[in-house]
CSV table of C-alpha atoms and ligand atoms in Angstrom, one decimal:
chain,number,residue,atom,x,y,z
T,29,UNK,CA,126.4,136.0,158.8
T,30,UNK,CA,125.8,132.6,160.5
T,31,UNK,CA,122.9,132.0,162.8
T,32,UNK,CA,125.4,131.6,165.7
T,33,UNK,CA,126.9,135.0,165.1
T,34,UNK,CA,123.5,136.5,164.8
T,35,UNK,CA,122.4,135.1,168.2
T,36,UNK,CA,125.6,136.4,169.8
T,37,UNK,CA,125.0,139.7,168.4
T,38,UNK,CA,121.4,139.6,169.7
T,39,UNK,CA,122.6,138.6,173.1
T,40,UNK,CA,125.2,141.4,173.2
T,41,UNK,CA,122.6,143.9,172.4
T,42,UNK,CA,120.4,142.5,175.2
T,43,UNK,CA,123.3,142.7,177.7
T,44,UNK,CA,124.0,146.3,176.7
T,45,UNK,CA,120.3,147.1,177.3
T,46,UNK,CA,120.4,145.6,180.7
T,47,UNK,CA,123.6,147.5,181.7
T,48,UNK,CA,122.0,150.7,180.7
T,49,UNK,CA,119.0,149.7,182.7
T,50,UNK,CA,121.2,149.2,185.8
T,51,UNK,CA,122.7,152.6,185.3
T,52,UNK,CA,119.2,154.1,185.1
T,53,UNK,CA,118.3,152.5,188.4
T,54,UNK,CA,121.4,153.8,190.1
T,55,UNK,CA,120.9,157.3,188.9
T,56,UNK,CA,117.3,157.2,189.8
T,57,UNK,CA,118.2,156.6,193.4
T,58,UNK,CA,118.0,159.8,195.3
T,59,UNK,CA,121.6,161.1,196.1
T,60,UNK,CA,120.4,163.8,198.4
T,61,UNK,CA,117.7,163.7,201.0
T,62,UNK,CA,116.3,167.2,200.3
T,63,UNK,CA,113.8,166.1,197.7
T,64,UNK,CA,110.2,166.3,198.5
T,65,UNK,CA,108.2,163.0,198.1
T,66,UNK,CA,106.6,164.6,195.0
T,67,UNK,CA,109.9,165.3,193.2
T,68,UNK,CA,111.1,161.8,194.1
T,69,UNK,CA,108.0,160.3,192.5
T,70,UNK,CA,108.5,162.5,189.4
T,71,UNK,CA,112.1,161.6,189.0
T,72,UNK,CA,111.3,157.9,189.4
T,73,UNK,CA,108.7,158.3,186.7
T,74,UNK,CA,111.1,160.0,184.3
T,75,UNK,CA,113.6,157.1,184.9
T,76,UNK,CA,111.0,154.6,184.0
T,77,UNK,CA,110.3,156.5,180.7
T,78,UNK,CA,114.0,156.6,179.9
T,79,UNK,CA,114.3,152.9,180.6
T,80,UNK,CA,111.3,152.1,178.3
T,81,UNK,CA,112.8,154.2,175.5
T,82,UNK,CA,116.1,152.5,175.8
T,83,UNK,CA,114.5,149.0,175.8
T,84,UNK,CA,112.5,150.0,172.7
T,85,UNK,CA,115.6,151.2,171.0
T,86,UNK,CA,117.5,148.0,171.9
T,87,UNK,CA,114.5,146.0,170.5
T,88,UNK,CA,114.7,147.8,167.1
T,89,UNK,CA,118.4,147.5,166.9
T,90,UNK,CA,118.1,143.8,167.4
T,91,UNK,CA,115.6,143.7,164.6
T,92,UNK,CA,117.9,145.7,162.4
T,93,UNK,CA,120.8,143.3,163.0
T,94,UNK,CA,118.6,140.3,162.4
T,95,UNK,CA,117.4,141.8,159.1
T,96,UNK,CA,120.8,142.6,157.9
T,97,UNK,CA,122.0,139.1,158.7
T,98,UNK,CA,119.1,137.5,156.8
T,99,UNK,CA,119.8,139.7,153.8
T,100,UNK,CA,123.4,138.6,153.7
T,101,UNK,CA,122.8,135.0,154.7
T,102,UNK,CA,123.5,133.5,151.3
T,103,UNK,CA,127.1,134.4,151.6
T,104,UNK,CA,127.4,131.9,154.5
T,105,UNK,CA,125.3,129.2,153.0
T,106,UNK,CA,126.6,125.7,152.6
T,107,UNK,CA,127.7,124.4,149.2
T,108,UNK,CA,124.6,122.4,148.8
T,109,UNK,CA,122.3,125.3,149.4
T,110,UNK,CA,124.0,127.1,146.6
T,111,UNK,CA,122.9,124.5,144.0
T,112,UNK,CA,120.9,126.3,141.4
T,113,UNK,CA,119.8,125.2,138.0
T,114,UNK,CA,119.1,126.6,134.5
T,115,UNK,CA,116.2,125.2,132.6
T,116,UNK,CA,115.7,125.9,129.0
T,117,UNK,CA,113.6,125.1,125.9
T,118,UNK,CA,114.1,125.4,122.2
T,119,UNK,CA,111.5,126.0,119.5
T,120,UNK,CA,112.2,123.9,116.3
T,121,UNK,CA,110.8,125.0,113.0
T,122,UNK,CA,107.6,123.0,112.3
T,123,UNK,CA,107.8,121.1,115.6
T,124,UNK,CA,107.1,123.7,118.2
T,125,UNK,CA,108.8,124.0,121.6
T,126,UNK,CA,110.8,121.2,123.2
T,127,UNK,CA,110.0,120.4,126.8
T,128,UNK,CA,111.8,122.5,129.4
T,129,UNK,CA,115.1,120.8,129.7
T,130,UNK,CA,116.9,120.5,133.0
T,131,UNK,CA,120.3,122.0,133.7
T,132,UNK,CA,123.2,120.6,131.7
T,133,UNK,CA,120.9,118.5,129.4
T,134,UNK,CA,121.0,118.8,125.7
T,135,UNK,CA,118.2,119.2,123.1
T,136,UNK,CA,119.0,118.8,119.4
T,137,UNK,CA,117.2,117.7,116.3
T,138,UNK,CA,118.8,117.1,112.9
T,139,UNK,CA,115.5,116.9,111.0
T,140,UNK,CA,114.8,120.6,111.5
T,141,UNK,CA,116.5,123.6,113.2
T,142,UNK,CA,116.0,125.9,116.2
T,143,UNK,CA,114.2,129.2,115.6
T,144,UNK,CA,113.7,130.5,119.2
T,145,UNK,CA,115.2,129.9,122.7
T,146,UNK,CA,114.2,130.6,126.2
T,147,UNK,CA,115.7,129.9,129.6
T,148,UNK,CA,114.9,130.4,133.3
T,149,UNK,CA,116.4,129.6,136.7
T,150,UNK,CA,115.1,127.1,139.3
T,151,UNK,CA,116.0,127.0,143.0
T,152,UNK,CA,117.4,130.5,142.8
T,153,UNK,CA,119.4,131.1,146.0
T,154,UNK,CA,117.4,133.1,148.4
T,155,UNK,CA,118.5,136.7,148.9
T,156,UNK,CA,120.5,136.8,145.7
T,157,UNK,CA,119.5,139.3,143.0
T,158,UNK,CA,119.8,138.6,139.3
T,159,UNK,CA,118.5,136.4,136.7
T,160,UNK,CA,119.5,134.6,133.5
T,161,UNK,CA,119.7,136.8,130.3
T,162,UNK,CA,120.3,135.7,126.8
T,163,UNK,CA,120.4,136.5,123.1
T,164,UNK,CA,120.2,134.4,119.9
T,165,UNK,CA,121.8,135.1,116.6
T,166,UNK,CA,119.3,134.7,113.8
T,167,UNK,CA,120.6,133.9,110.3
T,168,UNK,CA,120.4,137.0,108.2
T,169,UNK,CA,119.3,139.2,111.2
T,170,UNK,CA,122.2,139.0,113.7
T,171,UNK,CA,121.9,139.2,117.4
T,172,UNK,CA,118.5,139.8,119.0
T,173,UNK,CA,118.0,142.2,121.9
T,174,UNK,CA,118.7,140.8,125.3
T,175,UNK,CA,115.8,139.1,127.0
T,176,UNK,CA,115.6,137.3,130.4
T,177,UNK,CA,114.0,134.8,132.7
T,178,UNK,CA,111.6,132.8,130.5
T,179,UNK,CA,111.1,135.4,127.8
T,180,UNK,CA,111.4,134.2,124.3
T,181,UNK,CA,114.5,135.2,122.3
T,182,UNK,CA,113.7,135.2,118.6
T,183,UNK,CA,113.0,137.6,115.6
T,184,UNK,CA,109.2,137.8,115.5
T,185,UNK,CA,107.6,136.4,112.3
T,186,UNK,CA,110.9,135.0,111.1
T,187,UNK,CA,111.6,131.3,110.6
T,188,UNK,CA,115.3,131.7,109.8
T,189,UNK,CA,117.6,129.3,111.8
T,190,UNK,CA,119.7,130.3,114.8
T,191,UNK,CA,123.5,130.5,114.2
T,192,UNK,CA,124.5,131.2,117.8
T,193,UNK,CA,123.5,131.9,121.4
T,194,UNK,CA,124.8,133.9,124.3
T,195,UNK,CA,123.7,133.4,128.0
T,196,UNK,CA,124.8,134.8,131.3
T,197,UNK,CA,123.5,135.7,134.8
T,198,UNK,CA,123.5,139.2,136.2
T,199,UNK,CA,123.2,140.8,139.7
T,200,UNK,CA,124.5,138.9,142.7
T,201,UNK,CA,124.3,135.6,140.7
T,202,UNK,CA,127.1,136.8,138.5
T,203,UNK,CA,129.5,136.8,141.5
T,204,UNK,CA,128.8,133.2,142.4
T,205,UNK,CA,127.9,131.4,139.2
T,206,UNK,CA,129.1,130.8,135.7
T,207,UNK,CA,126.8,130.0,132.7
T,208,UNK,CA,128.1,127.4,130.3
T,209,UNK,CA,126.6,127.2,126.8
T,210,UNK,CA,127.5,125.0,123.8
T,211,UNK,CA,125.7,124.2,120.6
T,212,UNK,CA,125.6,121.5,118.0
T,213,UNK,CA,126.8,122.5,114.5
T,214,UNK,CA,127.0,120.0,111.7
T,215,UNK,CA,126.5,117.1,114.1
T,216,UNK,CA,129.3,118.1,116.5
T,217,UNK,CA,129.1,119.9,119.9
T,218,UNK,CA,131.2,123.1,120.1
T,219,UNK,CA,133.4,123.8,123.1
T,220,UNK,CA,131.8,125.6,126.1
T,221,UNK,CA,131.2,129.3,125.8
T,222,UNK,CA,131.2,130.9,129.3
T,223,UNK,CA,129.2,133.9,130.6
T,224,UNK,CA,127.9,135.5,127.4
T,225,UNK,CA,130.6,134.5,125.0
T,226,UNK,CA,129.3,133.4,121.6
T,227,UNK,CA,128.4,129.7,121.3
T,228,UNK,CA,128.2,128.7,117.6
T,229,UNK,CA,129.6,130.5,114.5
T,230,UNK,CA,127.3,133.5,114.1
T,231,UNK,CA,127.4,135.0,110.6
T,232,UNK,CA,129.0,131.9,109.1
T,233,UNK,CA,125.7,130.7,107.6
T,234,UNK,CA,126.0,127.4,109.5
T,235,UNK,CA,122.9,127.0,111.6
T,236,UNK,CA,122.9,125.3,115.0
T,237,UNK,CA,121.1,122.0,115.6
T,238,UNK,CA,120.9,121.8,119.3
T,239,UNK,CA,121.7,123.7,122.6
T,240,UNK,CA,123.0,122.6,125.9
T,241,UNK,CA,123.2,125.0,128.9
T,242,UNK,CA,124.4,124.7,132.5
T,243,UNK,CA,124.8,126.9,135.5
T,244,UNK,CA,127.7,126.0,137.8
T,245,UNK,CA,129.2,127.6,140.9
T,246,UNK,CA,132.3,129.6,140.0
T,247,UNK,CA,135.3,127.3,139.8
T,248,UNK,CA,133.4,124.2,138.7
T,249,UNK,CA,132.7,122.9,135.2
T,250,UNK,CA,129.5,121.1,134.0
T,251,UNK,CA,129.4,117.4,134.4
T,252,UNK,CA,129.4,115.2,131.3
T,253,UNK,CA,126.1,113.8,130.1
T,254,UNK,CA,125.4,110.2,131.0
T,255,UNK,CA,123.9,107.5,128.7
T,256,UNK,CA,120.7,107.4,130.8
T,257,UNK,CA,120.2,111.1,130.5
T,258,UNK,CA,120.5,110.8,126.7
T,259,UNK,CA,117.9,107.9,126.8
T,260,UNK,CA,115.5,110.0,128.9
T,261,UNK,CA,115.9,112.9,126.5
T,262,UNK,CA,114.8,110.6,123.6
T,263,UNK,CA,111.7,109.7,125.6
T,264,UNK,CA,110.9,113.4,126.3
T,265,UNK,CA,111.4,114.2,122.7
T,266,UNK,CA,108.7,111.7,121.8
T,267,UNK,CA,106.2,112.8,124.5
T,268,UNK,CA,107.1,116.5,124.8
T,269,UNK,CA,106.9,116.1,128.6
T,270,UNK,CA,109.8,115.9,131.0
T,271,UNK,CA,108.9,113.9,134.1
T,272,UNK,CA,111.8,115.4,136.0
T,273,UNK,CA,110.2,118.9,135.9
T,274,UNK,CA,107.1,120.3,137.5
T,275,UNK,CA,103.9,120.1,135.6
T,276,UNK,CA,100.2,121.0,135.9
T,277,UNK,CA,97.1,120.2,133.9
T,278,UNK,CA,94.8,123.1,133.2
T,279,UNK,CA,91.2,122.1,132.5
T,280,UNK,CA,88.4,124.2,131.0
T,281,UNK,CA,84.8,123.0,131.5
T,282,UNK,CA,81.4,123.7,130.1
T,283,UNK,CA,82.5,125.0,126.6
T,284,UNK,CA,83.2,125.2,123.9
T,285,UNK,CA,82.1,128.8,123.3
T,286,UNK,CA,83.2,132.2,122.1
T,287,UNK,CA,86.2,132.5,124.4
T,288,UNK,CA,88.0,129.3,123.3
T,289,UNK,CA,90.0,131.1,120.7
T,290,UNK,CA,91.5,133.4,123.3
T,291,UNK,CA,92.4,130.5,125.5
T,292,UNK,CA,93.9,128.5,122.6
T,293,UNK,CA,95.9,131.6,121.4
T,294,UNK,CA,97.4,131.9,124.9
T,295,UNK,CA,98.2,128.2,125.0
T,296,UNK,CA,99.7,128.3,121.5
T,297,UNK,CA,102.0,131.2,122.1
T,298,UNK,CA,103.2,129.6,125.4
T,299,UNK,CA,103.8,126.2,123.8
T,300,UNK,CA,101.3,124.8,126.3
T,301,UNK,CA,98.4,122.4,126.2
T,302,UNK,CA,95.2,122.0,128.3
T,303,UNK,CA,92.2,119.6,128.6
T,304,UNK,CA,88.7,120.8,127.6
T,305,UNK,CA,85.8,119.0,129.2
T,306,UNK,CA,83.0,119.9,126.8
T,307,UNK,CA,79.2,119.6,126.8
T,308,UNK,CA,77.8,118.0,123.6
T,309,UNK,CA,75.2,120.7,123.0
T,310,UNK,CA,77.9,123.3,122.7
T,311,UNK,CA,80.3,121.1,120.7
T,312,UNK,CA,77.8,121.1,117.9
T,313,UNK,CA,77.6,124.9,117.9
T,314,UNK,CA,81.4,125.5,117.9
T,315,UNK,CA,83.0,122.7,116.0
T,316,UNK,CA,85.9,124.9,114.8
T,317,UNK,CA,87.0,125.4,118.4
T,318,UNK,CA,87.1,121.7,119.0
T,319,UNK,CA,89.1,121.0,115.8
T,320,UNK,CA,91.6,123.7,116.8
T,321,UNK,CA,92.0,122.1,120.3
T,322,UNK,CA,92.9,118.8,118.6
T,323,UNK,CA,95.3,120.5,116.2
T,324,UNK,CA,97.1,122.1,119.1
T,325,UNK,CA,97.5,118.8,120.9
T,326,UNK,CA,95.0,119.7,123.6
T,327,UNK,CA,93.0,116.8,125.2
T,328,UNK,CA,89.3,116.4,124.3
T,329,UNK,CA,87.2,115.6,127.4
T,330,UNK,CA,83.5,114.7,127.8
T,331,UNK,CA,81.4,116.7,130.2
T,332,UNK,CA,78.0,115.1,129.2
T,333,UNK,CA,75.6,116.3,126.6
T,334,UNK,CA,73.6,118.9,128.6
T,335,UNK,CA,75.6,119.1,131.9
T,336,UNK,CA,73.5,116.5,133.6
T,337,UNK,CA,74.3,115.2,137.1
T,338,UNK,CA,75.3,111.6,136.3
T,339,UNK,CA,74.5,110.5,139.8
T,340,UNK,CA,70.8,111.2,139.0
T,341,UNK,CA,70.7,109.3,135.7
T,342,UNK,CA,69.9,105.7,135.0
T,343,UNK,CA,72.7,103.5,133.8
T,344,UNK,CA,71.4,103.8,130.2
T,345,UNK,CA,71.0,107.6,130.7
T,346,UNK,CA,74.7,107.9,131.6
T,347,UNK,CA,75.8,105.8,128.6
T,348,UNK,CA,73.6,107.8,126.3
T,349,UNK,CA,74.8,111.3,127.3
T,350,UNK,CA,78.4,110.2,127.2
T,351,UNK,CA,78.1,108.4,123.9
T,352,UNK,CA,76.2,111.3,122.2
T,353,UNK,CA,78.9,113.8,123.2
T,354,UNK,CA,81.7,111.5,122.1
T,355,UNK,CA,80.1,111.4,118.7
T,356,UNK,CA,79.7,115.2,118.5
T,357,UNK,CA,83.4,115.7,119.4
T,358,UNK,CA,84.5,113.2,116.8
T,359,UNK,CA,82.2,114.8,114.2
T,360,UNK,CA,83.7,118.2,114.9
T,361,UNK,CA,87.4,117.3,115.1
T,362,UNK,CA,88.0,113.8,113.8
T,363,UNK,CA,89.6,113.0,117.2
T,364,UNK,CA,88.3,110.9,120.0
T,365,UNK,CA,87.4,111.9,123.5
T,366,UNK,CA,89.9,110.3,125.9
T,367,UNK,CA,88.7,111.5,129.4
T,368,UNK,CA,85.4,112.3,131.2
T,369,UNK,CA,84.6,114.7,133.9
T,370,UNK,CA,81.2,114.3,135.6
T,371,UNK,CA,79.4,117.6,136.0
T,372,UNK,CA,79.5,118.9,139.7
T,373,UNK,CA,82.3,116.4,140.3
T,374,UNK,CA,79.4,114.1,141.3
T,375,UNK,CA,80.3,110.4,141.2
T,376,UNK,CA,77.6,108.8,143.4
T,377,UNK,CA,75.4,105.8,142.8
T,378,UNK,CA,76.3,104.0,139.5
T,379,UNK,CA,78.4,106.8,138.0
T,380,UNK,CA,81.8,105.2,138.4
T,381,UNK,CA,80.8,101.6,137.5
T,382,UNK,CA,79.0,102.7,134.4
T,383,UNK,CA,81.9,105.1,133.3
T,384,UNK,CA,84.2,102.2,134.1
T,385,UNK,CA,82.3,99.8,131.9
T,386,UNK,CA,82.7,102.4,129.0
T,387,UNK,CA,86.5,102.4,129.7
T,388,UNK,CA,86.6,105.8,131.4
T,389,UNK,CA,88.0,107.0,134.7
T,390,UNK,CA,86.4,110.1,136.3
T,391,UNK,CA,88.8,113.1,136.2
T,392,UNK,CA,88.2,115.6,139.0
T,393,UNK,CA,90.6,118.4,140.2
T,394,UNK,CA,92.9,119.4,143.0
T,395,UNK,CA,92.9,123.2,142.6
T,396,UNK,CA,89.5,124.8,142.2
T,397,UNK,CA,89.9,128.4,140.9
T,398,UNK,CA,86.2,129.1,141.6
T,399,UNK,CA,86.4,131.3,138.5
T,400,UNK,CA,82.6,131.2,138.1
T,401,UNK,CA,82.4,133.4,141.2
T,402,UNK,CA,84.9,135.9,139.8
T,403,UNK,CA,83.1,137.0,136.6
T,404,UNK,CA,84.0,140.6,137.2
T,405,UNK,CA,87.4,140.0,138.7
T,406,UNK,CA,89.8,137.9,136.6
T,407,UNK,CA,92.6,138.8,139.0
T,408,UNK,CA,91.0,136.7,141.7
T,409,UNK,CA,91.2,133.7,139.5
T,410,UNK,CA,94.8,134.5,138.6
T,411,UNK,CA,95.7,134.7,142.3
T,412,UNK,CA,93.8,131.5,143.2
T,413,UNK,CA,96.1,129.7,140.8
T,414,UNK,CA,99.4,131.5,141.4
T,415,UNK,CA,99.2,131.4,145.2
T,416,UNK,CA,98.2,127.7,145.4
T,417,UNK,CA,99.7,125.9,142.4
T,418,UNK,CA,101.8,122.8,143.0
T,419,UNK,CA,103.4,120.2,140.8
T,420,UNK,CA,100.8,117.6,139.8
T,421,UNK,CA,97.8,119.8,140.2
T,422,UNK,CA,94.7,119.5,138.0
T,423,UNK,CA,93.4,123.0,137.8
T,424,UNK,CA,89.6,123.6,137.3
T,425,UNK,CA,88.5,126.6,135.2
T,426,UNK,CA,85.5,127.3,132.9
T,427,UNK,CA,85.9,128.5,129.4
T,428,UNK,CA,82.4,130.0,129.2
T,429,UNK,CA,83.2,133.2,131.2
T,430,UNK,CA,85.0,136.1,129.6
T,431,UNK,CA,86.9,136.8,132.9
T,432,UNK,CA,88.2,133.2,132.9
T,433,UNK,CA,89.6,133.7,129.4
T,434,UNK,CA,91.2,137.0,130.6
T,435,UNK,CA,92.6,135.2,133.7
T,436,UNK,CA,93.9,132.3,131.5
T,437,UNK,CA,95.9,134.9,129.4
T,438,UNK,CA,97.9,135.8,132.5
T,439,UNK,CA,98.0,132.4,134.2
T,440,UNK,CA,99.3,130.4,131.2
T,441,UNK,CA,102.5,132.4,130.4
T,442,UNK,CA,103.1,133.0,134.1
T,443,UNK,CA,103.0,129.2,135.0
T,444,UNK,CA,105.4,128.5,132.0
T,445,UNK,CA,107.8,131.2,133.2
T,446,UNK,CA,107.7,129.6,136.7
T,447,UNK,CA,109.0,126.4,135.1
T,448,UNK,CA,105.7,124.5,135.0
T,449,UNK,CA,105.0,122.3,131.9
T,450,UNK,CA,101.4,122.8,131.0
T,451,UNK,CA,100.3,119.3,129.9
T,452,UNK,CA,97.0,117.4,129.3
T,453,UNK,CA,95.5,115.2,132.0
T,454,UNK,CA,96.6,112.0,130.2
T,455,UNK,CA,100.1,113.3,129.6
T,456,UNK,CA,100.4,114.2,133.3
T,457,UNK,CA,99.1,110.7,134.4
T,458,UNK,CA,101.7,109.1,132.1
T,459,UNK,CA,104.6,111.3,133.2
T,460,UNK,CA,103.8,110.7,136.9
T,461,UNK,CA,103.5,106.9,136.3
T,462,UNK,CA,99.8,106.8,137.3
T,463,UNK,CA,97.7,104.3,135.4
T,464,UNK,CA,94.3,105.8,134.6
T,465,UNK,CA,92.0,102.9,135.5
T,466,UNK,CA,88.5,102.9,134.3
T,467,UNK,CA,85.9,103.4,137.0
T,468,UNK,CA,88.3,105.2,139.4
T,469,UNK,CA,88.4,108.9,140.4
T,470,UNK,CA,91.5,111.1,139.9
T,471,UNK,CA,92.0,114.5,141.4
T,472,UNK,CA,95.7,114.8,140.9
T,473,UNK,CA,98.8,112.7,140.1
T,474,UNK,CA,101.3,113.6,142.9
Z,5,NI,NI1,80.5,121.8,134.6
C-alpha cells in the first residue's frame, strides 16, 4: 500500500469517527422535557463515555491499518528499493577463504580447488521473509544438507573438491528474485543455473575451479562482468580484502595469555583475522600464542613491555619499552611488530613524536566494548559490538579476560555472517586508502 493510500485510509477512519461523534451529540440531546436535571446529567455522562470508547476504537483501527500497510509496503516499493545482493565466499584447499565477493562477481583459482562455500544477502528488502539457501556437491560424497545465510556448506573434515553447487532463495524473496549460479569447470564457465538447479557436473569426477553467483529481480538476467571488475578481483585475491564490502578490525589488548587459543580458534574457523596489542612481559610467557597469531595472518601489535603510560616516560623510556617488546615478539614468532597502541590510549607529551621517530603511528579505537567491566557478563560485550558496529570500526577488546574470549566466540562468526570482513588494522587502512603516517593517531578508517 502506498503512503498516499494509507493517509487516505487514515483520514477516512478519522471522518467516520467524527460522524459517529455527531450522532452521539444529537442522540444525547434531550428529546423530551420530562427528564429531571439528574437524569439529563447522567445521560450526558453516558454519551461522553460512548464517545470516548468510539474514539479509542477509531484510534486502534487506524493503527491496525497503518501496521498492515507497513507490513505489505515492499509490494509497492520502487524498482531501486528492491535492489538486493548476494555475497559469497569460497574456501580453497590450502589457501583458506576468499574475501566475501559482491553480487555477480566471480572467484576462481586454477592452482587449487574449492572445498567449501558460503553465501549471504545484503540489503534484504524490508518486510520480506526468506533467505539464501545452498548445497554443495562434494566429490565422492554427493550433495550436502541444505544450509543458509552465511553457514558453511561442506563435508566436515573432508578435503575432496566440489563438483557442483545449488543456490536459491525462499520465503517472500522467492516470489521476487531469481538466483543465478555458474561455475568454472576445466577453465570454462558453465551456463547459468537458476533457482536451485545444478551448476557444474556433479558425479562426473570433474571438480569446479570457481563460482559466480548473482541475485536478480524476476525477469532480469545478471549483467556481464567488466574488465575493471576482473582487475579488482585480482587485487582482492592478493590481499584477501575486498574494499567494496564492509570491514572491521578487531583488536585484543594486554595479552597474550591463556585465552588466546580460544580467540584464535574462533578467528580460524571464521576465516577471520585480528590485531593483538601485546605487552612484552606476557609475550615471553606465551610465545606459542604469538607464533600462532602470525601463522594465521593476524597482525602483531606492541602495547609496551609492562603496560606503561607512555605519556609519563622519558623519550628514551618510550624507545626502550617499545624496542624490548618488539624483540620479544620477533623472538617468539619470527615476525615483526607493525603497529603500536599506547596503553590507556594516552598520547600526551612526547608520545607521538617519539613513536613517529621510530616509524609508528598510534592506533586507538572507535568502538570500546568496555569488556573489562563485563567480566561476568560476556553478553554485554557481545551486545556492545553488535548494536554499535559500523564499517571501518576499530573494536577494542582485551584477551586476558575469560568473558572476553567467550564474547569473541559469538562476535566473530556473527560479524562474518552479517557480511563484515574481519581484517587487521593495517589491512583496513590499506583497503580504505588511509596512509598510516608515523607520529599520527588513528581511531578508525572511515
Ligand atoms: Ni591495555
